[in-house]
mmCIF file of N, CA and C in Angstrom:
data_model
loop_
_atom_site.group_PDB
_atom_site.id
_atom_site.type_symbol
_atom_site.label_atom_id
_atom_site.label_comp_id
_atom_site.label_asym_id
_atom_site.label_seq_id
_atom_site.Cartn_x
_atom_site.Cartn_y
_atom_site.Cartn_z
ATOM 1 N N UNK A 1 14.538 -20.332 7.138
ATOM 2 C CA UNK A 1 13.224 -19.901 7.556
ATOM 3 C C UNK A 1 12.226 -20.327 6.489
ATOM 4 N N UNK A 2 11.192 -21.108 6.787
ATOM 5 C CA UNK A 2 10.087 -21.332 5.877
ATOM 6 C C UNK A 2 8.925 -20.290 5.967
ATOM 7 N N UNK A 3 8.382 -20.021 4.727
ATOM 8 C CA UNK A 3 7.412 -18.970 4.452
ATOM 9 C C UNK A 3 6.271 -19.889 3.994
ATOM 10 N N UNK A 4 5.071 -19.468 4.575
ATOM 11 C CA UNK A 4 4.261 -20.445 4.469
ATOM 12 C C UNK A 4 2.853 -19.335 3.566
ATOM 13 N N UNK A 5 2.729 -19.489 2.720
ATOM 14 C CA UNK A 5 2.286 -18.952 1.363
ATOM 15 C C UNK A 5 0.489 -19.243 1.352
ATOM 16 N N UNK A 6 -0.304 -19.573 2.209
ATOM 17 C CA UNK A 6 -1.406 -19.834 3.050
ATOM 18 C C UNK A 6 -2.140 -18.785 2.452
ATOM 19 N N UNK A 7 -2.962 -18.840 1.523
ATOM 20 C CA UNK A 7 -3.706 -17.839 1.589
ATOM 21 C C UNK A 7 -4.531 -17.188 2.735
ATOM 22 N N UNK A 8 -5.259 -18.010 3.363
ATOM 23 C CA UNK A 8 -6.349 -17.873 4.474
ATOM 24 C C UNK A 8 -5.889 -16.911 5.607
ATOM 25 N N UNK A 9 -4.436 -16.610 5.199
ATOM 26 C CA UNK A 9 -4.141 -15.394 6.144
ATOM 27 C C UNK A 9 -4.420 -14.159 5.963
ATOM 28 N N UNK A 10 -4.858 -13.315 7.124
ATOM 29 C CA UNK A 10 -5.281 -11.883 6.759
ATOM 30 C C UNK A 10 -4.338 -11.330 7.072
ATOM 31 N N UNK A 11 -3.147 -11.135 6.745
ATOM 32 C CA UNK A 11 -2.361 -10.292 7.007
ATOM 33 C C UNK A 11 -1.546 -9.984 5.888
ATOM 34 N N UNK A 12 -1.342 -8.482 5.666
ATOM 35 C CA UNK A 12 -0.421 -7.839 4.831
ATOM 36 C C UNK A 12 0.678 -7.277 5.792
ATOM 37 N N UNK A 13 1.958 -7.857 4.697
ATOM 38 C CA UNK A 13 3.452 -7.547 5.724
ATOM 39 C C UNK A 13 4.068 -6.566 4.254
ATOM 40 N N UNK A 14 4.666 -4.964 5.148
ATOM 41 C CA UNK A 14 5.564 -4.466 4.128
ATOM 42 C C UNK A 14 6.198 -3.919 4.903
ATOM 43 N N UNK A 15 7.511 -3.803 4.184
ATOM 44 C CA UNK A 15 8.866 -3.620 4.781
ATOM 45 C C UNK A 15 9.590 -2.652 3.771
ATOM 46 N N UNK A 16 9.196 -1.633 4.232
ATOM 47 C CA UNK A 16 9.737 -0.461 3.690
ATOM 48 C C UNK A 16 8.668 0.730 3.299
ATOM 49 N N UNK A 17 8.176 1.453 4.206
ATOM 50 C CA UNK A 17 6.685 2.213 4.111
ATOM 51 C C UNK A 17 7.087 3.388 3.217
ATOM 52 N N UNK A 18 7.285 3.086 1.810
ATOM 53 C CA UNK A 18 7.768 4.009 0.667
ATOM 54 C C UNK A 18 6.220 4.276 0.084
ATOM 55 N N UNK A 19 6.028 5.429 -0.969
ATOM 56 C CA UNK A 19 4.585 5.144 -1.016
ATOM 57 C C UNK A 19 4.414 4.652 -2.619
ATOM 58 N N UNK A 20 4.986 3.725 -3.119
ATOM 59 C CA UNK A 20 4.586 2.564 -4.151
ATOM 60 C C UNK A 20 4.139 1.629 -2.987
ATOM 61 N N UNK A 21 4.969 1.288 -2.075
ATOM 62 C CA UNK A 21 4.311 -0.372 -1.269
ATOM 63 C C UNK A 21 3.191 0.132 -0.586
ATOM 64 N N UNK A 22 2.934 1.616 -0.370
ATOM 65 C CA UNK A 22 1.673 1.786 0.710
ATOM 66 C C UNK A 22 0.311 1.906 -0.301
ATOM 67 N N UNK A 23 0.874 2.522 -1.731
ATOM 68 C CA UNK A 23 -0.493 2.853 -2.496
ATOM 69 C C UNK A 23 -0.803 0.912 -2.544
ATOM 70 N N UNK A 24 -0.048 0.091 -2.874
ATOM 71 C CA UNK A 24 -0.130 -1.495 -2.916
ATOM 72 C C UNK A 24 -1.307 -1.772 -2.003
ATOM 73 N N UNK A 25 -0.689 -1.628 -0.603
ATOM 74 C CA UNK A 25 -1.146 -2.466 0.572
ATOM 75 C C UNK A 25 -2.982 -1.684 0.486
ATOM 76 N N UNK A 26 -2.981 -0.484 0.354
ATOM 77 C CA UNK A 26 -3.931 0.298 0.472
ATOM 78 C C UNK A 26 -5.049 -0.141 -0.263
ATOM 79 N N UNK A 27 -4.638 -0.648 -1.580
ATOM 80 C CA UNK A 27 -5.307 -1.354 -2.607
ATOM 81 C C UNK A 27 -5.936 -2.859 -2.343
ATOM 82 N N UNK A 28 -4.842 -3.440 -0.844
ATOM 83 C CA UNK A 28 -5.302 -5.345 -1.288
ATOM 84 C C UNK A 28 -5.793 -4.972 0.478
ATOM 85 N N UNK A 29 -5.351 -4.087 1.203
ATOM 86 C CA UNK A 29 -5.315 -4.257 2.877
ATOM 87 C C UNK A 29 -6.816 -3.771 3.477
ATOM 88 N N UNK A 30 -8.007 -3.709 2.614
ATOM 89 C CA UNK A 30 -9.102 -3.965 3.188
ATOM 90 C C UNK A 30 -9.452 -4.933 4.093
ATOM 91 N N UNK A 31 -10.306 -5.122 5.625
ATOM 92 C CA UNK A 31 -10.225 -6.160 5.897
ATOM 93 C C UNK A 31 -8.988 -6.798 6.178
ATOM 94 N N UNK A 32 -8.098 -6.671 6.434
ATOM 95 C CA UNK A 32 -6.863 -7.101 7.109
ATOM 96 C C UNK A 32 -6.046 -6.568 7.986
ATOM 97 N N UNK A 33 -5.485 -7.070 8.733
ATOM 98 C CA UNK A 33 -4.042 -6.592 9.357
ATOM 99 C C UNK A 33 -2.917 -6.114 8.770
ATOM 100 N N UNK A 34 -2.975 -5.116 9.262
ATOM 101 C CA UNK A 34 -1.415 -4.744 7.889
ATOM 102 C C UNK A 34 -0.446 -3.952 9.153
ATOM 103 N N UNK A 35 0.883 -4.997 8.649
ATOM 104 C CA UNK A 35 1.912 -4.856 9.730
ATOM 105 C C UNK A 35 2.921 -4.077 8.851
ATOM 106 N N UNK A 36 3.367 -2.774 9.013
ATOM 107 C CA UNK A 36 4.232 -2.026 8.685
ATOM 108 C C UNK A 36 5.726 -2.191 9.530
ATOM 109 N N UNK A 37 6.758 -2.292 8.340
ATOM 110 C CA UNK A 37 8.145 -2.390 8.958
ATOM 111 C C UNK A 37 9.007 -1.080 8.125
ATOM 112 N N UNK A 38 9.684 -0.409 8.765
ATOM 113 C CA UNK A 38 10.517 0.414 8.577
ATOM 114 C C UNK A 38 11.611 0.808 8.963
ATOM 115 N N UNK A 39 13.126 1.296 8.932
ATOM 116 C CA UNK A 39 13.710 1.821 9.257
ATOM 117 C C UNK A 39 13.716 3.215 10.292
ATOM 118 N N UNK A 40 12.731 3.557 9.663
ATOM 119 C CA UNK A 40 12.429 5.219 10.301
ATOM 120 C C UNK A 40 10.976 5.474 11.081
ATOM 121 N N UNK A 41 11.457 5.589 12.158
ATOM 122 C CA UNK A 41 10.446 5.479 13.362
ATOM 123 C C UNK A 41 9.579 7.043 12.774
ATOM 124 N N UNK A 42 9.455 7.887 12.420
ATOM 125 C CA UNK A 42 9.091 9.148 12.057
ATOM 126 C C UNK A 42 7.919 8.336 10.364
ATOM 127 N N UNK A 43 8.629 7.664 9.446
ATOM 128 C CA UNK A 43 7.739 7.050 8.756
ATOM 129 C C UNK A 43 7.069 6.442 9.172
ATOM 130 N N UNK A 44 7.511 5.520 10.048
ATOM 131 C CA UNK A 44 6.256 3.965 10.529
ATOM 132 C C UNK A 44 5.069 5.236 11.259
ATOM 133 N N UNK A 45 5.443 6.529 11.606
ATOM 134 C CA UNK A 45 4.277 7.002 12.752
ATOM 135 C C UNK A 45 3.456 7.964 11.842
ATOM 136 N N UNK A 46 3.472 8.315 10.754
ATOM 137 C CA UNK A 46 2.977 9.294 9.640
ATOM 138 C C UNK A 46 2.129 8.125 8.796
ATOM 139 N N UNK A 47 2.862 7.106 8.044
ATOM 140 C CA UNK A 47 2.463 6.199 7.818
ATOM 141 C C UNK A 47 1.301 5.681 7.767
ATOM 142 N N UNK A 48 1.666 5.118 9.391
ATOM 143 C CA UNK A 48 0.839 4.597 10.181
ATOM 144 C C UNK A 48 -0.477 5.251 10.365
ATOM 145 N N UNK A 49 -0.229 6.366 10.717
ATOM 146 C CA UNK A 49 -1.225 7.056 11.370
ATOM 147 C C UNK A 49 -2.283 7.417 10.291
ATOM 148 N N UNK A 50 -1.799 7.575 8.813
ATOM 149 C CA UNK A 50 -2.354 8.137 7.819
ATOM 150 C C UNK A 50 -3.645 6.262 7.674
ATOM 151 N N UNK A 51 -2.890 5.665 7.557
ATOM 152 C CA UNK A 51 -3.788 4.519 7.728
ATOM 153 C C UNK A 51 -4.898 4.008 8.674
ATOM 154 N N UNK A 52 -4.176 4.683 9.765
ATOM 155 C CA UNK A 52 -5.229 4.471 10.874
ATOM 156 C C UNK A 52 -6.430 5.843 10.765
ATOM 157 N N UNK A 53 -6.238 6.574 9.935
ATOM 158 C CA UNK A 53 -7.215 7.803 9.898
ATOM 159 C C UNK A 53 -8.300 7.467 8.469
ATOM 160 N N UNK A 54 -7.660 6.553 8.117
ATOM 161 C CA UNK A 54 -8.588 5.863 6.556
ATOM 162 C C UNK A 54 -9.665 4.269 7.386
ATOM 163 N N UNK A 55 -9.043 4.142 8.656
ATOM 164 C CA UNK A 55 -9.585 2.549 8.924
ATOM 165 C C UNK A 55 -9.640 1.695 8.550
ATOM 166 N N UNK A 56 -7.851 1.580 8.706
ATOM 167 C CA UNK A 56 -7.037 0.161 8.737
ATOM 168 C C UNK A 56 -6.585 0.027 10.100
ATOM 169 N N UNK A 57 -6.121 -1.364 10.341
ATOM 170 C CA UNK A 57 -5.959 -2.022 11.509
ATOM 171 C C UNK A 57 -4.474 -1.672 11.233
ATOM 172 N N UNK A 58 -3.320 -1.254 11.865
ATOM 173 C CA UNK A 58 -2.123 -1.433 11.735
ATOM 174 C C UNK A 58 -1.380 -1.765 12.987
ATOM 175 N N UNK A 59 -0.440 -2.022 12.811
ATOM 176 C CA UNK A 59 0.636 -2.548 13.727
ATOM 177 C C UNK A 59 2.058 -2.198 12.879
ATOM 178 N N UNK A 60 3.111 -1.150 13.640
ATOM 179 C CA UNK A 60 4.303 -0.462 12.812
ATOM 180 C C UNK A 60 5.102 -1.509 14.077
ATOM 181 N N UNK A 61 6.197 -1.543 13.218
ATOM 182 C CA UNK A 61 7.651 -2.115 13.712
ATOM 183 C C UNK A 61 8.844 -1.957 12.797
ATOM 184 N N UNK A 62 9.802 -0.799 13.981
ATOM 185 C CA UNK A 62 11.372 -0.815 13.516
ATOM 186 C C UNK A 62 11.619 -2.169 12.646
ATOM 187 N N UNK A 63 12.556 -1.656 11.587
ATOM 188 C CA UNK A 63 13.386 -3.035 10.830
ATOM 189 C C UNK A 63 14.595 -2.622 10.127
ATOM 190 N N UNK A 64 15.608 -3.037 10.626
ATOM 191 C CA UNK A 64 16.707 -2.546 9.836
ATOM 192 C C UNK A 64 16.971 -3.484 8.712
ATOM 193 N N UNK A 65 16.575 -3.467 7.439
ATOM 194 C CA UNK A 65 16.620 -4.401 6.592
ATOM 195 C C UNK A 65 17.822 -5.006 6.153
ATOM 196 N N UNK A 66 18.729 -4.222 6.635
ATOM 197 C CA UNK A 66 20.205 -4.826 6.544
ATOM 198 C C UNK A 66 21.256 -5.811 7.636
ATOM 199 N N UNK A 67 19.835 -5.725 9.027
ATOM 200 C CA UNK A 67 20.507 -7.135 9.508
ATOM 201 C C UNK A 67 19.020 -8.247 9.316
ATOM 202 N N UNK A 68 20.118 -9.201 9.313
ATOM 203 C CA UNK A 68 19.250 -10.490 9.031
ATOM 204 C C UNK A 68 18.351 -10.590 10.445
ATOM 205 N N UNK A 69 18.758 -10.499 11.722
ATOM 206 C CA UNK A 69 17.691 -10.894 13.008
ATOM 207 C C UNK A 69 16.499 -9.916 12.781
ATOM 208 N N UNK A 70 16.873 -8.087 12.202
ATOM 209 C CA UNK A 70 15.705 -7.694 12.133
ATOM 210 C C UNK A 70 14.923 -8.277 11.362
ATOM 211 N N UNK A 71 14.954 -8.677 10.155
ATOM 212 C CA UNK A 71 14.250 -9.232 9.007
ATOM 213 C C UNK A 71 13.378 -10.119 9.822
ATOM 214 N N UNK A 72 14.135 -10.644 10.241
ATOM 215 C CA UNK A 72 13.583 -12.323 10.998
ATOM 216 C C UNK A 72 12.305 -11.845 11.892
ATOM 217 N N UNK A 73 13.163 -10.843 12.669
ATOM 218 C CA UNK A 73 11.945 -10.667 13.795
ATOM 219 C C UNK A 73 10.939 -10.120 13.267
ATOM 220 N N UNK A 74 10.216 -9.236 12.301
ATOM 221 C CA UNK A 74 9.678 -8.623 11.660
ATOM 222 C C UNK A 74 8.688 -9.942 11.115
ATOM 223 N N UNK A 75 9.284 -11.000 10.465
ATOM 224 C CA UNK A 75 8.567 -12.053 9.400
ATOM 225 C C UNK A 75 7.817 -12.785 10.662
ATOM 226 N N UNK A 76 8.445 -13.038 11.895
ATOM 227 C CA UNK A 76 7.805 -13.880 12.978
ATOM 228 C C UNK A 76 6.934 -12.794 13.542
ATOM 229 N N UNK A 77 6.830 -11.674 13.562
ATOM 230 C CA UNK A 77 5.938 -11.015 13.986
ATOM 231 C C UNK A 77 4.562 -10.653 12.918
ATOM 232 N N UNK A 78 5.096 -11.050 11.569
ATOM 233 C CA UNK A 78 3.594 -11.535 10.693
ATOM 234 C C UNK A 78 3.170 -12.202 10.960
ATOM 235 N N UNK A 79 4.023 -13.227 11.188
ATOM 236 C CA UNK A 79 3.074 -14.507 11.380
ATOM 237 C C UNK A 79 2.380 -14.796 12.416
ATOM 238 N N UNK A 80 2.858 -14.186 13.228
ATOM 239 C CA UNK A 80 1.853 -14.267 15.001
ATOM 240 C C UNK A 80 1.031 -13.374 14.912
ATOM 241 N N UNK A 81 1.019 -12.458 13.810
ATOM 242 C CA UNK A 81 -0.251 -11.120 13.723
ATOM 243 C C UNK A 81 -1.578 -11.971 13.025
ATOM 244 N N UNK A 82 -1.120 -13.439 12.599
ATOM 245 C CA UNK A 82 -2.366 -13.634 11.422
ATOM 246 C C UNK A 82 -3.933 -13.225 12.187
ATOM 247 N N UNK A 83 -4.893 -13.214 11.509
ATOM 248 C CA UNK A 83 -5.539 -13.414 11.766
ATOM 249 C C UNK A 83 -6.916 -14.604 10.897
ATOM 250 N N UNK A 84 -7.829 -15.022 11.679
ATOM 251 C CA UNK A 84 -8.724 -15.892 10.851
ATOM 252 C C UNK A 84 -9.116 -14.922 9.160
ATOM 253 N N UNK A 85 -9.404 -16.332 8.268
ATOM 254 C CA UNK A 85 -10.030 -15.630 7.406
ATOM 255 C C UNK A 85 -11.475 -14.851 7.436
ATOM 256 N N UNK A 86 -11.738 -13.359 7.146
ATOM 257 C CA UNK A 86 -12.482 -13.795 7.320
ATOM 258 C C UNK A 86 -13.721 -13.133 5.567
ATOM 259 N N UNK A 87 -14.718 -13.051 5.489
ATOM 260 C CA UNK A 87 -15.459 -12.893 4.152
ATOM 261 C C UNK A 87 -14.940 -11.838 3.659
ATOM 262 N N UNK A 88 -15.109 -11.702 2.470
ATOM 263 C CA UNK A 88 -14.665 -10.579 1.144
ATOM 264 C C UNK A 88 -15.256 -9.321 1.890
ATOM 265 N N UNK A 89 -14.452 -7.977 2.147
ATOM 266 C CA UNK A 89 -15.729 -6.894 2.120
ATOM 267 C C UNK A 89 -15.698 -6.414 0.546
ATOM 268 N N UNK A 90 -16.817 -5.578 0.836
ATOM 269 C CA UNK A 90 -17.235 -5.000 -0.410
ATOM 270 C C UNK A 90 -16.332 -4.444 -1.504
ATOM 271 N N UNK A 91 -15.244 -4.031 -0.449
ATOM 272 C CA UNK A 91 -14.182 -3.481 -1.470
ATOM 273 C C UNK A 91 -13.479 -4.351 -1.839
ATOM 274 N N UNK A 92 -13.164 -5.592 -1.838
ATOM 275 C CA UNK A 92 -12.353 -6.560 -2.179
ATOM 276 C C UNK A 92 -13.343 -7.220 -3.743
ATOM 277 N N UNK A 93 -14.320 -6.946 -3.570
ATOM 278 C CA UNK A 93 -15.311 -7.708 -4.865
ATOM 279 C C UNK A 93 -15.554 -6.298 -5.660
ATOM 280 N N UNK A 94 -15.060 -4.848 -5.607
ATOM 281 C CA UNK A 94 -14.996 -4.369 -6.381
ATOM 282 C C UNK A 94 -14.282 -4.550 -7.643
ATOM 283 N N UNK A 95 -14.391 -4.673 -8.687
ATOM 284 C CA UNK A 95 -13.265 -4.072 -9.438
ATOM 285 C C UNK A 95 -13.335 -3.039 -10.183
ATOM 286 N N UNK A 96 -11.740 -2.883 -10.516
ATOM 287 C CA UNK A 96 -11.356 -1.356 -10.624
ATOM 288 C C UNK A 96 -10.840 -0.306 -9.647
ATOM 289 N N UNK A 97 -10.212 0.839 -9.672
ATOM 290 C CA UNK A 97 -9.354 1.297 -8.850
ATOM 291 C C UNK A 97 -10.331 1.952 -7.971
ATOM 292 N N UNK A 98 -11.530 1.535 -7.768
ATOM 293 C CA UNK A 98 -12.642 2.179 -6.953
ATOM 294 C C UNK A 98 -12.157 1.710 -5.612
ATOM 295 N N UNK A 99 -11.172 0.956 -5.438
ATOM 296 C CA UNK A 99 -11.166 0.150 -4.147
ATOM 297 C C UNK A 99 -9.847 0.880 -3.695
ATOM 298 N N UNK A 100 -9.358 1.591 -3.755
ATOM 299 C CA UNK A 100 -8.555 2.636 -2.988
ATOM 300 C C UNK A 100 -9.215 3.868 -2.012
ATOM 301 N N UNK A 101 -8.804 3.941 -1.037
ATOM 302 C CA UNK A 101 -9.737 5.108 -0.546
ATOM 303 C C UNK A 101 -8.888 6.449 -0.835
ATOM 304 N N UNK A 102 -9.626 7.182 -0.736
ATOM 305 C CA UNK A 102 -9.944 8.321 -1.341
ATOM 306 C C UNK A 102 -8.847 9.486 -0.047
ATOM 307 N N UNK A 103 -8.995 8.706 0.852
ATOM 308 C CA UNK A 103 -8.447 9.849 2.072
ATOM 309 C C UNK A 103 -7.025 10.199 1.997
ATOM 310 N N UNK A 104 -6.100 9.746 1.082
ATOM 311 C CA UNK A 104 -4.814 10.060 1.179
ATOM 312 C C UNK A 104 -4.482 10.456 -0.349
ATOM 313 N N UNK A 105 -3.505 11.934 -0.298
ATOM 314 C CA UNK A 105 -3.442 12.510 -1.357
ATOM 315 C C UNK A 105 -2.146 11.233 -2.226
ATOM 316 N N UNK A 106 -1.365 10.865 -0.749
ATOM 317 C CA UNK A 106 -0.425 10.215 -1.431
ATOM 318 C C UNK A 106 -0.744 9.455 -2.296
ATOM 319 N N UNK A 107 -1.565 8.284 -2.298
ATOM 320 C CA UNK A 107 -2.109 7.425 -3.069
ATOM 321 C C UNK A 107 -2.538 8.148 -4.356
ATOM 322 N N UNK A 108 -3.477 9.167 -4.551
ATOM 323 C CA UNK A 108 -3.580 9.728 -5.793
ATOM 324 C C UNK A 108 -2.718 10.458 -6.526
ATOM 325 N N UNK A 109 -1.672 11.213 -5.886
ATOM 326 C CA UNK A 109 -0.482 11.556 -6.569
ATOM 327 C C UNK A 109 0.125 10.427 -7.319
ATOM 328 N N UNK A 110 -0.065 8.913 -6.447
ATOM 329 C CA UNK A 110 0.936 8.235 -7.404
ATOM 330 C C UNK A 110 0.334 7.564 -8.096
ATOM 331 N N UNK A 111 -1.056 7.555 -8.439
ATOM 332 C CA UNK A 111 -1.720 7.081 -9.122
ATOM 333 C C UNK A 111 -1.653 8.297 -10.346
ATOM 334 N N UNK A 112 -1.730 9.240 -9.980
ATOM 335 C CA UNK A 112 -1.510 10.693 -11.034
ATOM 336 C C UNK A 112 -0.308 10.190 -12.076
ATOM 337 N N UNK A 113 1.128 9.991 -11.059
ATOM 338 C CA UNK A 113 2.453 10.289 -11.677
ATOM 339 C C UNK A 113 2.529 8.829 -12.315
ATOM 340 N N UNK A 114 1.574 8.032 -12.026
ATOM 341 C CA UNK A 114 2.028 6.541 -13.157
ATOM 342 C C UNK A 114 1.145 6.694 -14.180
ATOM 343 N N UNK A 115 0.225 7.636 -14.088
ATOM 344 C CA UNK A 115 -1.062 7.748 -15.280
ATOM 345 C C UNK A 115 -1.633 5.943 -15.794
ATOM 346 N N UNK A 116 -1.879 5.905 -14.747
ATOM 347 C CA UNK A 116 -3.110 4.866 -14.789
ATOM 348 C C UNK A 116 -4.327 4.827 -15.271
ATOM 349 N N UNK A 117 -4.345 3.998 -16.178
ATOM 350 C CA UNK A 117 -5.615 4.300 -16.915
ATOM 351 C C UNK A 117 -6.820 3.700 -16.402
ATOM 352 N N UNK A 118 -8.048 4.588 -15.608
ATOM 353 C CA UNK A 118 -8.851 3.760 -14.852
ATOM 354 C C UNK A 118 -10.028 3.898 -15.979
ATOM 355 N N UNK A 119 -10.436 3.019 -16.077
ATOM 356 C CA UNK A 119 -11.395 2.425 -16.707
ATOM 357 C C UNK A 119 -12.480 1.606 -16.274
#
């Protein structure tokens, strides 16, 4: 399978909705598509939903990361999610951890428990 490393794509793919990869996506997934893969249909819908209540675009899909066809189907379903590029929003030309939103405790707990030094 070739991975095609394109910046100009708007799409964020994570596969495994733990909340290190969600505080991540939360941080770069302004302005994008962000396709959630999980094992646990109960995560992808909490998840999910917690994202869709901040206003992100999401799209959840089952993935059993331990067979190879799920993997597969999951990576071909990024890639048919792309969307055009399109301009920076505001939060993307911030810098600093100002560009996290604020609506999920999860994200600040784990910003708490790594003691990040925002500056």
């Amino acid at each position: 399978m070739i991975f095609d490393r394109n910046e100009q794509k708007a799409v964020v793919a994570l596969l495994g909705a733990g909340s290190m990869g969600t505080a991540i996506v939360r941080r770069i997934g302004a302005g994008k598509k962000i396709l959630l893969g999980d094992i646990s249909e109960k995560a992808l819908e909490r998840v999910g939903d917690d994202f869709r209540r901040c206003g992100y675009d999401v799209e959840t899909l089952q993935v059993n990361a331990l067979q190879k066809e799920s993997v597969e189907a999951f990576a071909r379903k990024a890639a048919a999610t792309r969307l055009p590029r399109q301009q920076p929003s505001c939060w993307e030309s911030m810098p600093s951890l100002l560009q996290v939103p604020t609506c999920s405790s999860t994200v600040v707990s784990s910003l708490l428990s790594a003691r990040v030094n925002i500056n």
